Short mmCIF file of C-alpha atoms in Angstrom, two decimals:
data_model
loop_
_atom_site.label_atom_id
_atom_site.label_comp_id
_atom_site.label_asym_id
_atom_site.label_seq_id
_atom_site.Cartn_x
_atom_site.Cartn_y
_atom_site.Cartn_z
CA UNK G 24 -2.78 23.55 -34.42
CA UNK G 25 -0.20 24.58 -36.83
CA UNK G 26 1.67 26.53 -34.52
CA UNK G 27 2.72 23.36 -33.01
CA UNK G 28 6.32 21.94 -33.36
CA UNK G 29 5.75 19.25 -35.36
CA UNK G 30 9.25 19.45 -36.70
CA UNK G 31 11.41 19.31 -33.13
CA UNK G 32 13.83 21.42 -33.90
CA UNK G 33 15.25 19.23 -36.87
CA UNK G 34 15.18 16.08 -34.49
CA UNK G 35 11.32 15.06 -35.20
CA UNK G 36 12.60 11.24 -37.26
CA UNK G 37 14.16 10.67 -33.27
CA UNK G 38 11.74 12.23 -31.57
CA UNK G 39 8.13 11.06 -33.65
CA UNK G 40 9.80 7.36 -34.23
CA UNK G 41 10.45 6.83 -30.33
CA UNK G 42 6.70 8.02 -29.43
CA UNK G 43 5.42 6.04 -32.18
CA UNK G 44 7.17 3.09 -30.92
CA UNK G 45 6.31 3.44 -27.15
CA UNK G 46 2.78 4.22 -28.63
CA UNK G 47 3.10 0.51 -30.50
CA UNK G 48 3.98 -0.80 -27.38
CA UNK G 49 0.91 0.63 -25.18
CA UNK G 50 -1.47 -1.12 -27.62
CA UNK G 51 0.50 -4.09 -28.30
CA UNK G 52 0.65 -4.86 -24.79
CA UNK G 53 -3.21 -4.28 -24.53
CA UNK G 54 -3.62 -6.38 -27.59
CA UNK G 55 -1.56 -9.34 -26.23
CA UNK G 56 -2.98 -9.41 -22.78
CA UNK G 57 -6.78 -9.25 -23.86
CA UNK G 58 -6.03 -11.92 -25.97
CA UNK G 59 -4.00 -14.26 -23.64
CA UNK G 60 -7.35 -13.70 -21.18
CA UNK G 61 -9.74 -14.78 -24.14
CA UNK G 62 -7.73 -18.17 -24.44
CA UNK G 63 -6.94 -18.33 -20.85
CA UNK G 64 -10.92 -18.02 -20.67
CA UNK G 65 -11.52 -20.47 -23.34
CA UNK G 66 -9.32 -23.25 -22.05
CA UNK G 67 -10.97 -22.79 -18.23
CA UNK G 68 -14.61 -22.87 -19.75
CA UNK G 69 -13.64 -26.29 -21.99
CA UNK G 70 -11.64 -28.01 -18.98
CA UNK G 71 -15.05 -27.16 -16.88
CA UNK G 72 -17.53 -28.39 -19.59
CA UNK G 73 -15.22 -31.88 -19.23
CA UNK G 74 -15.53 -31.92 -15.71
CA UNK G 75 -19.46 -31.03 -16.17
CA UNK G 76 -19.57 -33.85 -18.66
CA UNK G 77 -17.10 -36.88 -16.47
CA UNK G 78 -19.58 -35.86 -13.56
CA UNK R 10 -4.75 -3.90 13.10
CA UNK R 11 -6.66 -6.22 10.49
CA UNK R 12 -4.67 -7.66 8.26
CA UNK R 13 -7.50 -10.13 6.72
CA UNK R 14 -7.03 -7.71 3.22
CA UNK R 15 -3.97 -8.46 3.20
CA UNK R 16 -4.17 -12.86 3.75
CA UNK R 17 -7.16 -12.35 1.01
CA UNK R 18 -4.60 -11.28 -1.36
CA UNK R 19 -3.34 -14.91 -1.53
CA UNK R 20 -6.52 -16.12 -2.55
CA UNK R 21 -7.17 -16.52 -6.14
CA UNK R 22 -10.79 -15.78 -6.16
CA UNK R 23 -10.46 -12.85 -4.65
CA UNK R 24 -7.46 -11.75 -6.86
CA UNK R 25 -8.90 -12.68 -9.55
CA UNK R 26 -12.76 -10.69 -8.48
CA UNK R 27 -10.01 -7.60 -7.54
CA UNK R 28 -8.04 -7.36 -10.83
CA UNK R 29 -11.68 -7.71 -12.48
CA UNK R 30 -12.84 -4.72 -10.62
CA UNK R 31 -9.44 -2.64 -10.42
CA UNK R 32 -8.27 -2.97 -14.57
CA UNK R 33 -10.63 -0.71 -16.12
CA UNK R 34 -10.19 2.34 -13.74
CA UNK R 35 -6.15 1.72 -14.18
CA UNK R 36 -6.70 1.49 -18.10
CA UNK R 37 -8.70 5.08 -17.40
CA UNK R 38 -5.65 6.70 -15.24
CA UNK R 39 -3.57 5.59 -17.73
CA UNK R 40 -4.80 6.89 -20.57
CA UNK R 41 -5.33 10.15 -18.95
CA UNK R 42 -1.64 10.54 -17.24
CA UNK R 43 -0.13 9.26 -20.50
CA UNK R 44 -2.46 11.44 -22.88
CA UNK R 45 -1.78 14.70 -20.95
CA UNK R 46 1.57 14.24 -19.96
CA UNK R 47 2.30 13.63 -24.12
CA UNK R 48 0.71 16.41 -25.30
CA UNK R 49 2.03 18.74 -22.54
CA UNK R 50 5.54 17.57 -23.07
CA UNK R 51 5.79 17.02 -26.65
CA UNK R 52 4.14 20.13 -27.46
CA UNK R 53 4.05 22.84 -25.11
CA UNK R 54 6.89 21.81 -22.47
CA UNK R 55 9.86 24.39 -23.57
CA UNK R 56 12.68 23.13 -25.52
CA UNK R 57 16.25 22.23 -23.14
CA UNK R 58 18.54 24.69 -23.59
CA UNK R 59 21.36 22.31 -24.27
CA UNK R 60 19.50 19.32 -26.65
CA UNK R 61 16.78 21.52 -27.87
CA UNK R 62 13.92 19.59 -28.41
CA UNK R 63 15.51 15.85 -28.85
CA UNK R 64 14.98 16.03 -24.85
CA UNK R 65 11.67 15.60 -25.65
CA UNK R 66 12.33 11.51 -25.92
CA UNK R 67 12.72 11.19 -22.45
CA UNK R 68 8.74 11.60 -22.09
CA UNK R 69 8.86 8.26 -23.52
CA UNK R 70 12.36 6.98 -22.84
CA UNK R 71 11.95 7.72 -18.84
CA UNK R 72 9.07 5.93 -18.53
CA UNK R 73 9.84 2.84 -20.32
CA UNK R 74 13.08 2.30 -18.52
CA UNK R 75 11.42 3.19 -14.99
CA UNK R 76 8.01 0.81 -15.91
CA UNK R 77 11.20 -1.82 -16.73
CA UNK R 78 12.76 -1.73 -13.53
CA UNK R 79 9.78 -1.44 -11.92
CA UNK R 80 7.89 -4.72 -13.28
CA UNK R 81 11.36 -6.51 -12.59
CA UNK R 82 11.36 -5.34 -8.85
CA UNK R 83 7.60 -6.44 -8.66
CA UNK R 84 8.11 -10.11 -10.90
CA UNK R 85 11.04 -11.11 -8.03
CA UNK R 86 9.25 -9.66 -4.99
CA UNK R 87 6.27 -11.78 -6.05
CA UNK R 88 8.61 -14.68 -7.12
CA UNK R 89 10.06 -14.25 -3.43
CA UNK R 90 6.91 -14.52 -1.65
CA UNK R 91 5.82 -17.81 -3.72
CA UNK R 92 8.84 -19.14 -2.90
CA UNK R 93 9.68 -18.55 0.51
CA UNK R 94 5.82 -18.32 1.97
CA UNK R 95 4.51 -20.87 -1.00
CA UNK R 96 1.78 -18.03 -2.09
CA UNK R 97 0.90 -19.92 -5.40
CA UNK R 98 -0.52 -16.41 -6.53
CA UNK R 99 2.72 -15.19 -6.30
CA UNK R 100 3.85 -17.41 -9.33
CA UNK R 101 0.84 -15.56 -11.26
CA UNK R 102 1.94 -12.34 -10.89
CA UNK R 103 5.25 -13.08 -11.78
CA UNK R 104 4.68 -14.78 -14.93
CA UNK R 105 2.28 -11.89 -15.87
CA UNK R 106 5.26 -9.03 -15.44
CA UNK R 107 7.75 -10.77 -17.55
CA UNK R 108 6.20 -10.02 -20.85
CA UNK R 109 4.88 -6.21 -19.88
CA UNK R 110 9.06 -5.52 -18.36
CA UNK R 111 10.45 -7.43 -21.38
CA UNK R 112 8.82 -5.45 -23.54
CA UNK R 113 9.62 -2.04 -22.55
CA UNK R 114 12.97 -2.85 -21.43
CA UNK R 115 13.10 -3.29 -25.60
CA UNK R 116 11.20 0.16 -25.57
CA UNK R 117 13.76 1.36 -23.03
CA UNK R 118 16.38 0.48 -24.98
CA UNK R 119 15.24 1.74 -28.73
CA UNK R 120 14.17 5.31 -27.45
CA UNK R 121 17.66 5.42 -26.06
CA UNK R 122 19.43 4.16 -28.77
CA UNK R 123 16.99 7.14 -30.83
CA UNK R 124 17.74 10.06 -28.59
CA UNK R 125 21.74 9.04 -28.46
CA UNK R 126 22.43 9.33 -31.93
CA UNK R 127 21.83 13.14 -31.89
CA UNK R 128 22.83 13.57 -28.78
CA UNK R 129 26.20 11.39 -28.45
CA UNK R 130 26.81 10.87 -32.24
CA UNK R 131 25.45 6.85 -31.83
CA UNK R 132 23.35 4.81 -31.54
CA UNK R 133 24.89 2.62 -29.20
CA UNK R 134 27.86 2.80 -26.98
CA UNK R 135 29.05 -0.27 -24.35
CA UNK R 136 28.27 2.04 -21.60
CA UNK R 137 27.48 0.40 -18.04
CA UNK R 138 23.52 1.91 -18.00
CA UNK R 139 23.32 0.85 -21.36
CA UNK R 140 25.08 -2.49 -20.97
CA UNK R 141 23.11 -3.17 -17.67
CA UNK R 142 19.31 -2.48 -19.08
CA UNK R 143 20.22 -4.81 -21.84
CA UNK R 144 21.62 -7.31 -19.01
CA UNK R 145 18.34 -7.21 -17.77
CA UNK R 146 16.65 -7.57 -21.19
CA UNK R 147 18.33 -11.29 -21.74
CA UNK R 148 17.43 -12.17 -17.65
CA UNK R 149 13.57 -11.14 -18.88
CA UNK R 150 14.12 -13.45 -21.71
CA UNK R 151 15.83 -15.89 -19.94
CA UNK R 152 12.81 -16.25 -17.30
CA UNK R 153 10.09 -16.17 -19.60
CA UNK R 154 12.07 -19.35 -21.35
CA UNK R 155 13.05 -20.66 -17.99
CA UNK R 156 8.93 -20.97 -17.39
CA UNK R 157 8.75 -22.87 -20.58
CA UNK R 158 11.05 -25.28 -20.85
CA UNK R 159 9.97 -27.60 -18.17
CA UNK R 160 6.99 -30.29 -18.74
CA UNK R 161 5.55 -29.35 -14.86
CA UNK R 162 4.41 -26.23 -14.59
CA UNK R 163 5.43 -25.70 -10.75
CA UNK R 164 9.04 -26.36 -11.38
CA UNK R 165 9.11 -23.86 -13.87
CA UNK R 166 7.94 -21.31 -12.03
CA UNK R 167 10.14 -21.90 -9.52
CA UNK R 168 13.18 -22.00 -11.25
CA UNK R 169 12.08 -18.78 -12.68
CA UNK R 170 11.45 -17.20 -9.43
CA UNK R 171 14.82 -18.27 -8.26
CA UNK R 172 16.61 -16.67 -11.60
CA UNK R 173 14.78 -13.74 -10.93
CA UNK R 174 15.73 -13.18 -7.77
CA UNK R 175 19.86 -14.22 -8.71
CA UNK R 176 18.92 -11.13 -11.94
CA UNK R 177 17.55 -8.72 -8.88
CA UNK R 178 20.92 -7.92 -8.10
CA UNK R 179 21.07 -5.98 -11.63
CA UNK R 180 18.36 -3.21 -10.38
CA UNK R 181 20.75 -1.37 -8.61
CA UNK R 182 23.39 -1.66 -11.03
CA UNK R 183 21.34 0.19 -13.44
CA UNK R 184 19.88 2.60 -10.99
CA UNK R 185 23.57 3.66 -9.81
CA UNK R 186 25.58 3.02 -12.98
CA UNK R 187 25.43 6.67 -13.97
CA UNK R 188 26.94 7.48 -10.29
CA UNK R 189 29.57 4.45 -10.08
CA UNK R 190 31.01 4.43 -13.00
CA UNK R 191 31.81 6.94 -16.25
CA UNK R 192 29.48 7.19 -18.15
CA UNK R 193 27.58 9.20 -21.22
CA UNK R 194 24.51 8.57 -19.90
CA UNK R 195 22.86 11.43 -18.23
CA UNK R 196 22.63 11.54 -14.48
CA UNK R 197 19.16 10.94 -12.55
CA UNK R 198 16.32 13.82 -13.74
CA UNK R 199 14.59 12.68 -10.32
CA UNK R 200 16.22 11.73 -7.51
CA UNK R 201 14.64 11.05 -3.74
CA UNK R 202 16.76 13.57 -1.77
CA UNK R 203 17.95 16.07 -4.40
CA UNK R 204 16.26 19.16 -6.02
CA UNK R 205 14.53 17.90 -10.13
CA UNK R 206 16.92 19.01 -12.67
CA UNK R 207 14.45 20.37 -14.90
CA UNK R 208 11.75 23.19 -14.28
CA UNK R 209 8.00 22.42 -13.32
CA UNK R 210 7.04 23.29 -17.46
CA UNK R 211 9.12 20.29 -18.37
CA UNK R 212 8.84 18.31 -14.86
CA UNK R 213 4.69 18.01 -14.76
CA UNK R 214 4.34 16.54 -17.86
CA UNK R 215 7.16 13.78 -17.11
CA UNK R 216 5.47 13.02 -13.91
CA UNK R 217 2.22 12.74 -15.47
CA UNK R 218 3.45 9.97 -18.14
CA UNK R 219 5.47 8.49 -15.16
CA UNK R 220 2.00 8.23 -13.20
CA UNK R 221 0.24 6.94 -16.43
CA UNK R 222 2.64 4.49 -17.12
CA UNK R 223 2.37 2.77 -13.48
CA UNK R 224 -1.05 2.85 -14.08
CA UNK R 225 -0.66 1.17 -17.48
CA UNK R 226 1.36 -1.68 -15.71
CA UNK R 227 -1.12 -2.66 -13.17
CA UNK R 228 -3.98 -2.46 -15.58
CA UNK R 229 -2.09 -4.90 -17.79
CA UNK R 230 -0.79 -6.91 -14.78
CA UNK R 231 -4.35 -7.18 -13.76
CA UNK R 232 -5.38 -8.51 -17.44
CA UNK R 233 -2.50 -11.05 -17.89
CA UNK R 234 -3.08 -12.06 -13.90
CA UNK R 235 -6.59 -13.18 -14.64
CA UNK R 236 -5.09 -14.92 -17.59
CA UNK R 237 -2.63 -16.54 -15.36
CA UNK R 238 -5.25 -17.48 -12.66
CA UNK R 239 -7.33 -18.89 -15.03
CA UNK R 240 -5.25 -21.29 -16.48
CA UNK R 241 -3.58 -22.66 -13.53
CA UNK R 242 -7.07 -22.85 -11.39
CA UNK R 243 -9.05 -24.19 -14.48
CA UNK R 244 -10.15 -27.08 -12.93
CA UNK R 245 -11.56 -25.50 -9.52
CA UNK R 246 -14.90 -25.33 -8.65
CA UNK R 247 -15.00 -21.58 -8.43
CA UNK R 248 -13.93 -20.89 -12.06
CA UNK R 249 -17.45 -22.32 -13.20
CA UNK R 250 -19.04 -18.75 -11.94
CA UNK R 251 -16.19 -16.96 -13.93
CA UNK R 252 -16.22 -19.05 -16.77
CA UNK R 253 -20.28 -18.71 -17.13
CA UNK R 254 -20.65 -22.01 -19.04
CA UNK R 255 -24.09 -22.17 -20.63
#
């Protein structure tokens, strides 16, 4: 492992900040949409308990 | 030739039962393209014998800006089929690519800005691919708002459909910016017609994160489309069986 080029040639702050960013991004969008399908599934499950209930 | 798949695919049951099925073996190609493709590029690709290795951005800078364009071209095809054939489902899957394009767009735009400062001596220059992929940040941000600002929920998706199909016009523009006009941006690594400009070491691995990244997008379209489904058919009878109440 240490013979890899950790350093980029002098460019590694450009090149590790821009993976590390796109990396953020992967999980963040992972993150967000898991989380929008929890509520999403939360607001369907208490508009069909009310439903359940007026019926 | 049957085309009952394809009349399914405007049924929300079904999409939703589909994405269900389809988002965890996307999430799997994903993470395989993008995991191999980084560690083959990043590491063992050879450096370019011009930017040495500060090319190495474009295995994520490539990818974000392709995965932007691409969720734009899908948000206003969708948007076009809601509106012209009145596919409600079609509103879903637009509203679930905003926030996945807007984001890398952003992504798109910082890894550029990162790799242009040792490369061009800036971070930012008003250049016409430059100018044009943050164009189409504001139209992402400008539909997502567009969604939101209106009390029913069916005009705002359609008024975002329609500005995303006026915004589909700036695709192009970005796609042939580098060709049309001057510019410092770097012509096309992949084109259709033409020879890569790059050799297989360094051309594999940017395929494989390409690959990854499309499967990213439909595994997260898939996630945020359920989302989507589920809130606009909460009160049909078929979201009980989803839903599992106790």
């Amino acid at each position: 492992m240490s013979d890899l080029n950790y350093s980029m040639g002098g460019y590694a702050a450009f090149v590790w900040s821009s993976v590390a960013l796109v990396l953020g991004l992967l999980v963040w969008n992972v993150w967000s949409a898991r989380r929008r399908l929890a509520q999403a599934m939360l607001r369907a499950r208490r508009a069909q308990q009310a439903r359940a209930g007026r019926s | 030739m049957n085309w009952t798949w394809f009349h399914r695919l405007a049924s929300p049951p079904h999409v939703y039962r589909l994405a269900t099925r389809l988002a965890p073996w996307l999430y799997a190609g994903a993470a395989l393209g993008i995991a191999y493709g980084l560690i083959a590029g990043l590491f063992f690709a050879p450096p370019d014998y011009q930017q040495g290795d500060a090319f190495r951005i474009i295995y994520v800078h490539a990818p974000s800006a392709w995965l932007s364009l691409s969720a734009y071209t899908t948000m206003a095809l969708a948007g076009a089929v809601a509106l012209v054939w009145r596919i409600k489902i079609g509103y879903a899957v637009a509203a679930a690519c905003a926030p996945i394009g807007a984001s890398f767009t952003i992504g798109a735009l910082i890894t550029g800005s990162l790799w242009g400062r040792p490369m061009w001596g800036t971070y930012w220059a008003w250049d016409p691919r430059l100018t044009s992929e943050l164009i189409l940040l504001f139209l992402y941000f400008g539909i997502i708002s567009l969604r939101q600002a209106f009390d029913d929920p069916a005009r705002g998706d359609r008024a975002a459909a329609v500005l995303g199909l006026v915004g589909v016009v700036n695709v192009p523009i970005i796609h042939y910016s580098v060709q049309w006009w001057n510019s410092l941006h770097q012509g096309a690594t992949l084109a259709k017609w033409a020879k890569p400009s790059m050799p297989g070491s360094m051309l594999v691995p940017l395929l494989s994160v390409l690959l990854g990244f499309m499967l990213f997008f439909g595994a997260v379209l898939c996630t945020r489309l359920r989302a989507e489904v589920l809130v606009r058919e909460r009160q049909s009878n078929w979201i009980n069986e989803m839903v599992s109440i106790p």
